[in-house]
Short mmCIF file of N, CA and C in Angstrom, two decimals:
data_model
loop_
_atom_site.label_atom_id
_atom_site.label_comp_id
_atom_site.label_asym_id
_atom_site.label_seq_id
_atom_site.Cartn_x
_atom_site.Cartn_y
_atom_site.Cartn_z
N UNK A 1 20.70 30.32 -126.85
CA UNK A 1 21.19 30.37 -128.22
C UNK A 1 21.88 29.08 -128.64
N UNK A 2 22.61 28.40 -127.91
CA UNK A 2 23.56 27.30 -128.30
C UNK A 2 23.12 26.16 -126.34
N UNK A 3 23.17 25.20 -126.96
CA UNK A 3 23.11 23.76 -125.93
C UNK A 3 24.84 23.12 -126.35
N UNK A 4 25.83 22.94 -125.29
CA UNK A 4 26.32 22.62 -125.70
C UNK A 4 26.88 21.87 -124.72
N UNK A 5 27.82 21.29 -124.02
CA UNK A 5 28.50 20.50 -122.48
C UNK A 5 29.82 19.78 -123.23
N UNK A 6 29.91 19.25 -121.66
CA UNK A 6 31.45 18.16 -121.81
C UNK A 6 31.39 17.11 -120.56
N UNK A 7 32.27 16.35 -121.44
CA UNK A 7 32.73 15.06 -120.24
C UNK A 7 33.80 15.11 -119.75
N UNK A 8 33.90 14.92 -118.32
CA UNK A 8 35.26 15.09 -117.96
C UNK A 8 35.29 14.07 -117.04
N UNK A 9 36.95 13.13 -117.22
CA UNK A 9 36.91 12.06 -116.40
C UNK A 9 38.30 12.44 -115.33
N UNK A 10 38.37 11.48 -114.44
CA UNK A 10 39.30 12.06 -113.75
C UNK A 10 40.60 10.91 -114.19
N UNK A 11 40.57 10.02 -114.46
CA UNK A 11 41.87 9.08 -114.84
C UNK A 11 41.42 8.66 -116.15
N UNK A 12 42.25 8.37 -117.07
CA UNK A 12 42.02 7.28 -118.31
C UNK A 12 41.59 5.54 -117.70
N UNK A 13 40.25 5.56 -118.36
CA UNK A 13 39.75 4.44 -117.84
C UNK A 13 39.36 3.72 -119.35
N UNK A 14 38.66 2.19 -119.30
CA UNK A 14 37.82 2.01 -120.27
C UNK A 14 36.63 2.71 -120.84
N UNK A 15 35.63 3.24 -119.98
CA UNK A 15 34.31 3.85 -120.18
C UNK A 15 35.22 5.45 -121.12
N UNK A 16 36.39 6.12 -120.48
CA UNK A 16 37.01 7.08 -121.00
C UNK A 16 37.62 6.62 -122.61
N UNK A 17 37.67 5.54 -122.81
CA UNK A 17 38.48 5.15 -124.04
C UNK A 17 37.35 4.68 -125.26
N UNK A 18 36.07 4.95 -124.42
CA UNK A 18 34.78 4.20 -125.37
C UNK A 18 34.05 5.88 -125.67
N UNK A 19 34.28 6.78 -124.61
CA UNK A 19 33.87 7.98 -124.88
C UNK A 19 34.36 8.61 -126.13
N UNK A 20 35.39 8.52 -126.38
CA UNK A 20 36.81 9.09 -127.01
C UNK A 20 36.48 8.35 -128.44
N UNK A 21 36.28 7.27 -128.44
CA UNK A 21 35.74 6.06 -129.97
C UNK A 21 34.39 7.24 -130.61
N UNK A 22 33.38 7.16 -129.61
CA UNK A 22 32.31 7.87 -130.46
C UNK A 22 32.65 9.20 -130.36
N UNK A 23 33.23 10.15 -129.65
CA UNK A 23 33.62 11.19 -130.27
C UNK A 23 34.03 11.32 -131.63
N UNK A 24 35.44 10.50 -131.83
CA UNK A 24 35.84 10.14 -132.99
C UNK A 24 35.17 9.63 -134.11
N UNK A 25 34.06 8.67 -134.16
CA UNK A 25 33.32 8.44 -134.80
C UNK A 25 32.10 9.02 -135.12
N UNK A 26 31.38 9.75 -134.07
CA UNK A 26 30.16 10.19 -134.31
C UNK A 26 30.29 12.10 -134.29
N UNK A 27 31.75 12.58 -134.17
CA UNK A 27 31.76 13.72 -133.88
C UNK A 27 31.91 14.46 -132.43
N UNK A 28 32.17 15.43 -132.30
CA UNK A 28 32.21 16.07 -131.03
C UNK A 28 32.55 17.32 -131.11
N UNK A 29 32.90 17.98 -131.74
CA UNK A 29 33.42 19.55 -131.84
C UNK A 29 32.19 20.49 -132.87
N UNK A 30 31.80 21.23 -131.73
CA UNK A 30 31.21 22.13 -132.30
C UNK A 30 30.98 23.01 -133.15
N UNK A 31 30.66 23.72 -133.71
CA UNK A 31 31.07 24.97 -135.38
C UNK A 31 31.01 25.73 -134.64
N UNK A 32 31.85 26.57 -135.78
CA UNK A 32 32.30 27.56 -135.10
C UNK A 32 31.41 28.62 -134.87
N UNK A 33 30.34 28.74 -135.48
CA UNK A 33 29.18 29.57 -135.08
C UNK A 33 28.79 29.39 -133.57
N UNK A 34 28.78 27.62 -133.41
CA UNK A 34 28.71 27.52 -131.83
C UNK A 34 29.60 27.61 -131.28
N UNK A 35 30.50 27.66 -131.59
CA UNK A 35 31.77 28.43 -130.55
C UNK A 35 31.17 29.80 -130.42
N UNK A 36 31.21 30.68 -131.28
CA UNK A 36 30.86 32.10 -131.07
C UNK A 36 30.01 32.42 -130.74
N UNK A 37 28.39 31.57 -130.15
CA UNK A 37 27.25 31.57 -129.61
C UNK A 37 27.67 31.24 -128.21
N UNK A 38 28.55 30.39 -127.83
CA UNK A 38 28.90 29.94 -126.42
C UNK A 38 30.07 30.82 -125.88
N UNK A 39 30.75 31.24 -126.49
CA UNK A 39 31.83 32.95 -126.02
C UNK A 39 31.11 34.03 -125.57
N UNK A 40 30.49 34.16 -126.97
CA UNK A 40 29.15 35.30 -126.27
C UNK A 40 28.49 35.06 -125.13
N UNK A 41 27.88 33.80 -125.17
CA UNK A 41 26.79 33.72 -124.35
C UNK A 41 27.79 34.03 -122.45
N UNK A 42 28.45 32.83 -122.77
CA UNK A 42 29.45 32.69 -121.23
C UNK A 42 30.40 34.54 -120.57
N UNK A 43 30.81 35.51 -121.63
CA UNK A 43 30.63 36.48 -121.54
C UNK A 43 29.48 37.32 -120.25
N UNK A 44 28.55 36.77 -120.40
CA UNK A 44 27.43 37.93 -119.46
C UNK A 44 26.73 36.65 -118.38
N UNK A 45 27.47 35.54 -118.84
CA UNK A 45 26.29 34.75 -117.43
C UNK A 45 26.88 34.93 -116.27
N UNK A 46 27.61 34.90 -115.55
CA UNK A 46 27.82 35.61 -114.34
C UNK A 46 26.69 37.12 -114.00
N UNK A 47 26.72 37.80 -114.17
CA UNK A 47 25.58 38.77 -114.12
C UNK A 47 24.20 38.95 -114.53
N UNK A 48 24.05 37.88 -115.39
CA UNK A 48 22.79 37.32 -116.03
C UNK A 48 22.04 36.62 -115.06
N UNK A 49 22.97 35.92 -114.49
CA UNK A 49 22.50 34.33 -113.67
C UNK A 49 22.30 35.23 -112.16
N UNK A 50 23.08 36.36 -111.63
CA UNK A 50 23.30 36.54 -110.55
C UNK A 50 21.82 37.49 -110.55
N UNK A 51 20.89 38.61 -111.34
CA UNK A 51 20.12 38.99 -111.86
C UNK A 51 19.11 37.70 -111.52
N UNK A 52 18.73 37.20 -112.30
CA UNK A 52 17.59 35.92 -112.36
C UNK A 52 17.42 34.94 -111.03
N UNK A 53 18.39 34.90 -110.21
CA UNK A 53 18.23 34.55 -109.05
C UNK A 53 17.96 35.33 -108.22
N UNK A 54 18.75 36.81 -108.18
CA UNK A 54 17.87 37.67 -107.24
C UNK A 54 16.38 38.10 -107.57
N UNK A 55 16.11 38.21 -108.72
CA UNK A 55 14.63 37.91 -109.27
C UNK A 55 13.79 36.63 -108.61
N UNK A 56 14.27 35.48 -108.70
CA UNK A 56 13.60 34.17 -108.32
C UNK A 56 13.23 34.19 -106.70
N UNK A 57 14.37 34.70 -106.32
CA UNK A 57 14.10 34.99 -105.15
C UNK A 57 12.95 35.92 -104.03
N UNK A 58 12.74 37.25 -105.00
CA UNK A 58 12.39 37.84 -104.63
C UNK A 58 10.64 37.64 -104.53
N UNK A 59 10.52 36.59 -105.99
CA UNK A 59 9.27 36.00 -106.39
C UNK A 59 8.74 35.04 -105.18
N UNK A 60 9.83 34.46 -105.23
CA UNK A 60 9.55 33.17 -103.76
C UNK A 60 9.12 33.94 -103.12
N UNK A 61 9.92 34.60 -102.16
CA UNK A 61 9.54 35.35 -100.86
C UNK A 61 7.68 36.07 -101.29
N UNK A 62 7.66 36.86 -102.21
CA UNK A 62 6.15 37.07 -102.47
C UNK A 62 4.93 36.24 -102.11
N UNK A 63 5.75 34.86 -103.37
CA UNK A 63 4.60 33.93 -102.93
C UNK A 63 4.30 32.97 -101.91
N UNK A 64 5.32 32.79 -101.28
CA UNK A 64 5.25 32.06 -100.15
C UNK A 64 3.96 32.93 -98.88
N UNK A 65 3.71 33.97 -99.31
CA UNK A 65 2.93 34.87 -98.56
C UNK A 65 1.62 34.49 -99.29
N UNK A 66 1.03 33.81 -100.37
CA UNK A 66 -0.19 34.42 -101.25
C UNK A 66 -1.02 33.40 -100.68
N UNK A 67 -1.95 33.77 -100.36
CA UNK A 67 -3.18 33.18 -99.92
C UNK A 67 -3.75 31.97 -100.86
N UNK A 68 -3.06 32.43 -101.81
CA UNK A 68 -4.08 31.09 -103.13
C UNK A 68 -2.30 30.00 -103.81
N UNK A 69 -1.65 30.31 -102.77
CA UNK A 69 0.03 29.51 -102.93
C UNK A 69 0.10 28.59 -101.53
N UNK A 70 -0.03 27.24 -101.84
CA UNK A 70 0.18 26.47 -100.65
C UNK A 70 1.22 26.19 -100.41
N UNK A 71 2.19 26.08 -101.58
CA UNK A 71 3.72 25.90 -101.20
C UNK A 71 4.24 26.19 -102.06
N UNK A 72 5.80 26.89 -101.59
CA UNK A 72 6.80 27.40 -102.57
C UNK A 72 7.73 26.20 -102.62
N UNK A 73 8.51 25.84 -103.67
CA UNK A 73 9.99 25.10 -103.79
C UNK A 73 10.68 26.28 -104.29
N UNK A 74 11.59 26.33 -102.90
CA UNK A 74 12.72 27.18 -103.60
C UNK A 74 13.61 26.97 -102.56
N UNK A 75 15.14 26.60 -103.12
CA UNK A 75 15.86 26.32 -102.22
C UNK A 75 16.81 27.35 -100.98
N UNK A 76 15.97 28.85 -101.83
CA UNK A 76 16.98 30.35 -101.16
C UNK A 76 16.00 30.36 -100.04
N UNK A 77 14.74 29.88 -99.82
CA UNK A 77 13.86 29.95 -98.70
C UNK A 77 13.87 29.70 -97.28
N UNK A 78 14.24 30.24 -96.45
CA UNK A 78 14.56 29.61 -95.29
C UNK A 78 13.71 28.71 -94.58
N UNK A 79 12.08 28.38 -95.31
CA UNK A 79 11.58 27.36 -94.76
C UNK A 79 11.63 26.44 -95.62
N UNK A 80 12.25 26.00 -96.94
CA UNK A 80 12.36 24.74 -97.75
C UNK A 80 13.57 23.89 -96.60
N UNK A 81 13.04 22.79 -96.93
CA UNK A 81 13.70 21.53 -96.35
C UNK A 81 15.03 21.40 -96.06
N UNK A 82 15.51 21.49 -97.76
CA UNK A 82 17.26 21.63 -98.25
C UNK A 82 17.96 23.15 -97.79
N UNK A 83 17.05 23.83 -97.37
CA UNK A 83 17.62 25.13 -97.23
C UNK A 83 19.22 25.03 -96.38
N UNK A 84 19.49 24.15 -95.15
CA UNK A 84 21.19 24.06 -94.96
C UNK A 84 21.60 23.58 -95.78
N UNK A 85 21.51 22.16 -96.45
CA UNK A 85 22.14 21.53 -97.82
C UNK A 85 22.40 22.93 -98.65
N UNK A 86 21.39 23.68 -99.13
CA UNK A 86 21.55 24.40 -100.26
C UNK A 86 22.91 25.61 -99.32
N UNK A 87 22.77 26.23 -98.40
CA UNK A 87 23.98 27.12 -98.13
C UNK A 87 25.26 26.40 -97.68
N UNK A 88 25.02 25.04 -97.65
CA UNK A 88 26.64 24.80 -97.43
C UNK A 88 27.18 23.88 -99.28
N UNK A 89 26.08 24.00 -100.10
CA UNK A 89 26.40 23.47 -101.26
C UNK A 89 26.63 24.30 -102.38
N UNK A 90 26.17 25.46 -102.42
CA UNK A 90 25.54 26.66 -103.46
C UNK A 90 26.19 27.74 -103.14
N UNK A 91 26.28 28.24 -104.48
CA UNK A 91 26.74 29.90 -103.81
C UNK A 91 25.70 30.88 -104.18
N UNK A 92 24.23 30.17 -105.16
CA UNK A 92 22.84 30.83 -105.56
C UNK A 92 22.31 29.87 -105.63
N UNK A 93 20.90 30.56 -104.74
CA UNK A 93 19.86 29.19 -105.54
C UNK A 93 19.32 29.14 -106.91
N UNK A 94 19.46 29.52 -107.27
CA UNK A 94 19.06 29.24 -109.11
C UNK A 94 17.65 30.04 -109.44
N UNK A 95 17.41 29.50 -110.58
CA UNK A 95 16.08 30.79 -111.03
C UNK A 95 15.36 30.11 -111.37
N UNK A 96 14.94 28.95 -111.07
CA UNK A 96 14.04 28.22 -111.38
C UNK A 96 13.40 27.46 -109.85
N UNK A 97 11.76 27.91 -109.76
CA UNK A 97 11.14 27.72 -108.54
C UNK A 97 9.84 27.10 -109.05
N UNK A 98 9.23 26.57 -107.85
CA UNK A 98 8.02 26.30 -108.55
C UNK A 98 6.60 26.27 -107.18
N UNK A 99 5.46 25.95 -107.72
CA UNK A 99 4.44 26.76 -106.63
C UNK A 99 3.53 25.59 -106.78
N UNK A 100 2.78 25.41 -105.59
CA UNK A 100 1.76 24.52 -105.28
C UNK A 100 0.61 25.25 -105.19
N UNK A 101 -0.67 25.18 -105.86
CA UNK A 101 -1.61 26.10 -106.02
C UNK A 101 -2.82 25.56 -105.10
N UNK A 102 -3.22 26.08 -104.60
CA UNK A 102 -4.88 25.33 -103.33
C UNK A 102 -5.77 25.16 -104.85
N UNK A 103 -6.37 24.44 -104.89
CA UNK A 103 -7.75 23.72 -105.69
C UNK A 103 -6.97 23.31 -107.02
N UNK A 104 -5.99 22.65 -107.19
CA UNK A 104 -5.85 21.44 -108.10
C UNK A 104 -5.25 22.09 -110.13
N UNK A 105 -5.58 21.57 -110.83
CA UNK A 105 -4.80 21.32 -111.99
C UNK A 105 -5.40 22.41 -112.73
N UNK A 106 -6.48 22.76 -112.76
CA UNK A 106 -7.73 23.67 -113.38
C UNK A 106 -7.16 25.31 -112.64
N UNK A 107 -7.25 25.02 -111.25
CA UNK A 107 -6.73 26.58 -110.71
C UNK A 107 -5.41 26.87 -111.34
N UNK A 108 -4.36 25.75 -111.58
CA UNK A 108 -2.83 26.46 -112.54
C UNK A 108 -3.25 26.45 -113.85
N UNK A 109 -4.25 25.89 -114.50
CA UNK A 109 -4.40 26.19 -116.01
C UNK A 109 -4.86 27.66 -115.89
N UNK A 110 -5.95 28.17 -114.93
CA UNK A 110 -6.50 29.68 -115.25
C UNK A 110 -5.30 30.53 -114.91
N UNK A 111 -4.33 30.47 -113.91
CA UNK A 111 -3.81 30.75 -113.30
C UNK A 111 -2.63 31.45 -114.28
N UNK A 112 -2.08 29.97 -115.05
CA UNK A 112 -1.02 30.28 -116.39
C UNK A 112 -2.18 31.24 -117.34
N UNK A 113 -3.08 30.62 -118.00
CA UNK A 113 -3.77 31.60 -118.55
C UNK A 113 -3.85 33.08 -118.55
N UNK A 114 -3.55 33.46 -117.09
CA UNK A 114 -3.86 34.95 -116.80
C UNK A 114 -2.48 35.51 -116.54
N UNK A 115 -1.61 34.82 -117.08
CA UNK A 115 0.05 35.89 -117.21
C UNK A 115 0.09 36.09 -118.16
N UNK A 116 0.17 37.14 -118.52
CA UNK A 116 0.67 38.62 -119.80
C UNK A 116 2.23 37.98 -119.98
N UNK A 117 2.69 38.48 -119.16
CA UNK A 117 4.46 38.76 -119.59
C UNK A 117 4.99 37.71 -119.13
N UNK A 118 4.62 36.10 -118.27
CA UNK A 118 5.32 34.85 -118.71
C UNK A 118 5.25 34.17 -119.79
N UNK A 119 6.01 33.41 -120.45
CA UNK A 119 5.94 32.90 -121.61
C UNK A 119 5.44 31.06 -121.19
N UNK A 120 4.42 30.51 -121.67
CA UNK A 120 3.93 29.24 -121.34
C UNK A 120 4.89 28.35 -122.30
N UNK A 121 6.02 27.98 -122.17
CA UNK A 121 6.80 27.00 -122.52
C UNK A 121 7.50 26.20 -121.68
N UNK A 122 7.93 24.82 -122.46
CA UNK A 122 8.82 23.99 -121.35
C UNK A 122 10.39 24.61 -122.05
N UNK A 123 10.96 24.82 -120.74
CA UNK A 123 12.40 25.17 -120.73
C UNK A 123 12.95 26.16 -119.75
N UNK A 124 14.14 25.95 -119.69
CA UNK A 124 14.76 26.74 -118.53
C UNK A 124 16.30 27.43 -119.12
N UNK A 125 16.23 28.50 -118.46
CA UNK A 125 17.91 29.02 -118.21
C UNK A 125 17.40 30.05 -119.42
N UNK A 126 16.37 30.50 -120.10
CA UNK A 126 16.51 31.67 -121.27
C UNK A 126 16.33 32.96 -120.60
N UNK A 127 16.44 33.97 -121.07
CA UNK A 127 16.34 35.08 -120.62
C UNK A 127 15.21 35.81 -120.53
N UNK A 128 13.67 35.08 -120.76
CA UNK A 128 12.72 35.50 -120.68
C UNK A 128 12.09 34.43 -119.84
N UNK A 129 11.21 34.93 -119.04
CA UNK A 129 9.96 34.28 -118.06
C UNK A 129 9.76 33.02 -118.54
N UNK A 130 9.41 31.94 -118.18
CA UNK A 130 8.58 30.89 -118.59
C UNK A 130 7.73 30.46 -117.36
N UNK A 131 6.93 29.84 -118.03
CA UNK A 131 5.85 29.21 -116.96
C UNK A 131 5.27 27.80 -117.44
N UNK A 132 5.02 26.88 -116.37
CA UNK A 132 4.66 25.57 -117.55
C UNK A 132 3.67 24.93 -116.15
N UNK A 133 2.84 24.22 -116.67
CA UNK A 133 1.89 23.31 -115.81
C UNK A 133 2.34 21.63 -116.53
N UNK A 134 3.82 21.32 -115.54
CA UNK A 134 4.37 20.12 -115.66
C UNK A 134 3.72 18.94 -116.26
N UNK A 135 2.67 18.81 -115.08
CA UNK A 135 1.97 17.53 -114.76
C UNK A 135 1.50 16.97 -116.52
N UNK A 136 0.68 18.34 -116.98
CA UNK A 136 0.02 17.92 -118.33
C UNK A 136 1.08 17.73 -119.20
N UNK A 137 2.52 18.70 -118.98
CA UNK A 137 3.17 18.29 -120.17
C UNK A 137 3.68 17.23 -120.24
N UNK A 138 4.10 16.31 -119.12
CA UNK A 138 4.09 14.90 -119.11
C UNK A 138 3.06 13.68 -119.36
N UNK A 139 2.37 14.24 -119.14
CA UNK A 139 1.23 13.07 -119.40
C UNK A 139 0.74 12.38 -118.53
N UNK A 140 -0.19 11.48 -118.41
CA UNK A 140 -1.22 10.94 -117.33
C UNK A 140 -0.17 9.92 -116.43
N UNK A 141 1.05 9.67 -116.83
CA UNK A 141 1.66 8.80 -115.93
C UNK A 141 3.17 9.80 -114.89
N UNK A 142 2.63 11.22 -115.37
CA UNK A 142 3.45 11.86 -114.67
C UNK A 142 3.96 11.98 -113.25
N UNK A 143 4.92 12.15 -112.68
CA UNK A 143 4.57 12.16 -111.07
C UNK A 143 4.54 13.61 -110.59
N UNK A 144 4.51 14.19 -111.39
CA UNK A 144 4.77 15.90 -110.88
C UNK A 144 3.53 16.21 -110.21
N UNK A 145 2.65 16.32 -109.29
CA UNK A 145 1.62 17.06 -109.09
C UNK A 145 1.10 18.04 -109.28
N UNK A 146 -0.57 17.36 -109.58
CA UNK A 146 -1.25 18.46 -110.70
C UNK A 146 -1.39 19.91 -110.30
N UNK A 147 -1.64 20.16 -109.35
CA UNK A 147 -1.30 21.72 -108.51
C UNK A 147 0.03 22.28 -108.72
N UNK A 148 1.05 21.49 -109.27
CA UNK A 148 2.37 22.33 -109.24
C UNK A 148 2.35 23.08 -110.74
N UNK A 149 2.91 24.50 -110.44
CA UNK A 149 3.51 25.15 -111.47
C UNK A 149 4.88 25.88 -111.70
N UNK A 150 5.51 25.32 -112.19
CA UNK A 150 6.63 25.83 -112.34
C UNK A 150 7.27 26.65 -113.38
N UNK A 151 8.16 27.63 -112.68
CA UNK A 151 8.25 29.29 -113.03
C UNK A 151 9.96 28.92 -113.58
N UNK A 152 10.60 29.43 -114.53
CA UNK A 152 11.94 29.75 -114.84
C UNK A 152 12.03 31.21 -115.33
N UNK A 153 12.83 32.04 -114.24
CA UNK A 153 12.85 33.05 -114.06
C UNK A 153 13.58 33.69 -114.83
N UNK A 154 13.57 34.81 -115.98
CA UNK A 154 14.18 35.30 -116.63
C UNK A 154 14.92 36.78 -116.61
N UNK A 155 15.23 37.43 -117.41
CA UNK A 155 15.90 38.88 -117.53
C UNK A 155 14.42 39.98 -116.83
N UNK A 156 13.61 39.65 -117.06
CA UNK A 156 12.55 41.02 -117.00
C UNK A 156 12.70 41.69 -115.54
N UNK A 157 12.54 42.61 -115.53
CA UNK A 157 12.28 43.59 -114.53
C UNK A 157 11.37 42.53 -113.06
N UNK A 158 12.04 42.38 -112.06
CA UNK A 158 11.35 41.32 -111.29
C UNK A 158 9.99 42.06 -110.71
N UNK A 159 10.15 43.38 -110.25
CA UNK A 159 8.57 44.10 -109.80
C UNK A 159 7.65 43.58 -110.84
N UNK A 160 7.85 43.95 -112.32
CA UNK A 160 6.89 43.60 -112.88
C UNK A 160 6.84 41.95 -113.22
N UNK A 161 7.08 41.42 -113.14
CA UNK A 161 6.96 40.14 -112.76
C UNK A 161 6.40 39.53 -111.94
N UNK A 162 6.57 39.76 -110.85
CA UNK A 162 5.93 40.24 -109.64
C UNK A 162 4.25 40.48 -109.89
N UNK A 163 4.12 41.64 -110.02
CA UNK A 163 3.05 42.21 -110.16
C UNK A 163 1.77 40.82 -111.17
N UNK A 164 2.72 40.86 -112.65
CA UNK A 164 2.45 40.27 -113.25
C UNK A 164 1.75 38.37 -112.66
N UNK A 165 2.20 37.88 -111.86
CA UNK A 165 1.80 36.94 -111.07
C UNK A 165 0.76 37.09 -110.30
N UNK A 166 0.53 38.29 -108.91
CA UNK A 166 0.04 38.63 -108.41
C UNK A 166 -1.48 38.50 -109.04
N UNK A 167 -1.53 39.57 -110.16
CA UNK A 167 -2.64 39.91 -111.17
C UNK A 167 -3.29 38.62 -111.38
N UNK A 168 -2.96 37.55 -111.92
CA UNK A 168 -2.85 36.36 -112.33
C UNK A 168 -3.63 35.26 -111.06
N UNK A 169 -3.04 35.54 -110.80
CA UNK A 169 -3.59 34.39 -109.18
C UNK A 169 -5.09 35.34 -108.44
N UNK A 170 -4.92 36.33 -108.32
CA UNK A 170 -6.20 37.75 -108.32
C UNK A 170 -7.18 36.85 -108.66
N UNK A 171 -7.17 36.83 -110.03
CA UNK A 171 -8.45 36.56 -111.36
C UNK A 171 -8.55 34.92 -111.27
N UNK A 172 -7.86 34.15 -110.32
CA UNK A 172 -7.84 32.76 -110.59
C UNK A 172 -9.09 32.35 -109.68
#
């Protein structure tokens, strides 16, 4: 609903006194509508966020099993790389994962094609599914690889989500 952040420095410095100029000059305080979009919102993310990761998770673990998934990124995985980094850094791995598909850029286009209930957009952290095939949305000088697809895991019911993937990769 609302994008909003902050800067925080730890001493008054120069770079802190140039921050503070364009605040002053270019603005910095939000309306109050976005105040009341970011109260609300911060309200339920603790249980929102804690939800969508046990979802993300549960997705990983699925696909890390699928015959037509060559590799999962997910950092709750106990065979990803960062997996000690991530438990001595994290207190969740997040809800955003992503999948390496066997036969290339064409198998994640049919692949996205054949989800019902993900939504094919770029973006993360909303409360509904997304799904995106990176590589193209960057363009020919991208470095993302064309087999990767990446998932931002939302509010929905994770079985059917689940399922919903499954189906999807089936027909691919």
């Amino acid at each position: 609903d609302v994008l909003g952040g902050g800067i925080v420095v730890r001493t008054a410095t120069d770079y802190s006194a140039r921050i503070r100029q364009v605040q002053q000059l270019v603005g910095g305080v939000p309306s109050p509508f976005d105040c009341y979009l970011t109260l609300r919102g911060i309200r339920s993310l603790v249980p929102r966020y804690r939800q969508q990761c046990a979802s993300a998770q549960h997705i990983a673990e699925v696909l890390a099993t699928h015959p037509a998934v060559a590799r999962v990124n997910y950092p709750g995985l106990a065979t990803h790389p960062d997996y000690a980094l991530f438990q001595r850094q994290q207190y969740l791995p997040g809800a955003i994962l992503s999948v390496h598909l066997h036969g290339g850029a064409e198998k994640c286009f049919r692949f996205i094609d054949n989800c019902t209930l993900w939504v094919c957009a770029t973006s993360v952290g909303g409360t509904e599914s997304l799904i995106e095939h990176r590589a193209s949305t960057e363009g020919e000088t991208s470095p993302t690889p064309p087999d990767l697809v990446r998932l931002s895991v939302g509010l929905e019911d994770h079985a059917a989500l689940v399922a919903d993937l499954c189906q999807a990769l089936e027909r691919v």
